[in-house]
Amino acid sequence: MIKPLNDYLVIEKVKAEKKIGSIILTSEKKTGNLATVVAIGPGKKVDGKLEAIEGLKVGDKVIYREYAGTDYEEGDKDLLLIKVEDILAVVED
């Protein structure tokens, strides 16, 4: 697993799923910019002091800015390394 630095996050893109009975079909169909937070960097330094990333935790579902970040594949996971400022919202259940 990669460890993000500064004010970066690692998020895993959510794949579209359709359940038919007890069978779950997964597709590469676009689900919007929905992802799950996998790892959070320590934050960035401002005037010599570390400003931690607030309001996010591992496991949160988030909506991120389109075309933001750097794609990264690890095994069968489709990950994105993204700056915290490119997270637009947290999706609450």
Coordinates of C-alpha atoms in Angstrom, one line a residue:
M1 CA 0.0 0.0 0.0
I2 CA 1.2 3.5 -0.8
K3 CA 1.4 6.1 1.9
P4 CA 0.4 9.7 0.9
L5 CA 2.6 12.6 1.8
N6 CA 1.6 16.2 2.8
D7 CA -2.0 17.0 2.0
Y8 CA -2.7 14.1 -0.3
L9 CA -5.2 11.2 0.0
V10 CA -5.4 7.8 -1.6
I11 CA -8.9 7.0 -2.7
E12 CA -10.4 3.9 -4.3
K13 CA -12.9 4.5 -7.1
V14 CA -16.3 2.9 -6.6
K15 CA -17.3 0.5 -9.3
A16 CA -20.9 0.2 -10.5
E17 CA -22.6 -2.9 -9.1
K18 CA -25.9 -4.4 -9.9
K19 CA -27.4 -7.2 -7.8
I20 CA -29.6 -9.8 -9.4
G21 CA -30.8 -12.2 -6.8
S22 CA -27.7 -13.4 -5.1
I23 CA -25.4 -12.5 -8.0
I24 CA -23.5 -9.2 -8.0
L25 CA -22.4 -7.9 -11.3
T26 CA -19.6 -5.4 -11.3
S27 CA -18.9 -3.2 -14.3
E28 CA -16.5 -0.4 -15.4
K29 CA -19.5 1.8 -16.0
K30 CA -19.1 5.3 -14.7
T31 CA -20.5 5.9 -11.3
G32 CA -19.7 9.5 -11.1
N33 CA -16.7 10.7 -9.1
L34 CA -17.5 8.6 -6.1
A35 CA -14.6 7.0 -4.1
T36 CA -13.7 5.6 -0.7
V37 CA -10.8 7.1 1.3
V38 CA -8.1 4.5 1.8
A39 CA -5.2 6.5 3.3
I40 CA -4.7 10.1 4.5
G41 CA -1.5 12.1 4.5
P42 CA -0.3 14.0 7.6
G43 CA -1.2 17.5 6.3
K44 CA 0.9 20.4 5.1
K45 CA 3.1 22.9 6.8
V46 CA 1.9 26.5 7.0
D47 CA 4.3 29.0 8.6
G48 CA 6.3 26.1 10.1
K49 CA 3.3 24.4 11.7
L50 CA 1.7 21.2 10.5
E51 CA -2.0 21.7 9.5
A52 CA -3.6 18.2 9.8
I53 CA -6.3 17.2 7.4
E54 CA -9.7 17.5 9.2
G55 CA -13.1 16.3 8.3
L56 CA -12.0 13.1 6.6
K57 CA -11.3 9.6 7.8
V58 CA -10.4 6.3 6.2
G59 CA -13.6 4.6 5.0
D60 CA -15.4 7.8 4.1
K61 CA -17.2 7.9 0.8
V62 CA -16.4 11.1 -1.0
I63 CA -17.1 13.0 -4.3
Y64 CA -13.9 14.3 -6.0
R65 CA -13.2 16.8 -8.7
E66 CA -13.2 15.3 -12.2
Y67 CA -9.8 15.0 -13.9
A68 CA -8.0 15.5 -10.5
G69 CA -5.2 13.4 -9.1
T70 CA -3.0 10.6 -10.4
D71 CA -4.2 7.1 -11.2
Y72 CA -2.5 4.2 -9.5
E73 CA -3.2 0.5 -9.8
E74 CA -2.3 -1.9 -7.0
G75 CA -3.4 -5.4 -7.6
D76 CA -7.1 -5.3 -8.7
K77 CA -7.6 -1.9 -6.9
D78 CA -8.2 1.2 -9.0
L79 CA -6.7 4.0 -6.8
L80 CA -6.2 7.7 -7.2
L81 CA -3.7 9.9 -5.4
I82 CA -5.4 13.3 -4.9
K83 CA -5.0 16.6 -3.0
V84 CA -7.4 17.1 -0.2
E85 CA -8.6 20.4 -1.9
D86 CA -10.0 18.3 -4.8
I87 CA -12.5 16.5 -2.5
L88 CA -15.8 18.2 -2.9
A89 CA -18.1 16.4 -0.5
V90 CA -18.4 13.6 2.0
V91 CA -21.4 11.3 1.2
E92 CA -23.3 10.4 4.4
D93 CA -25.4 7.3 4.6

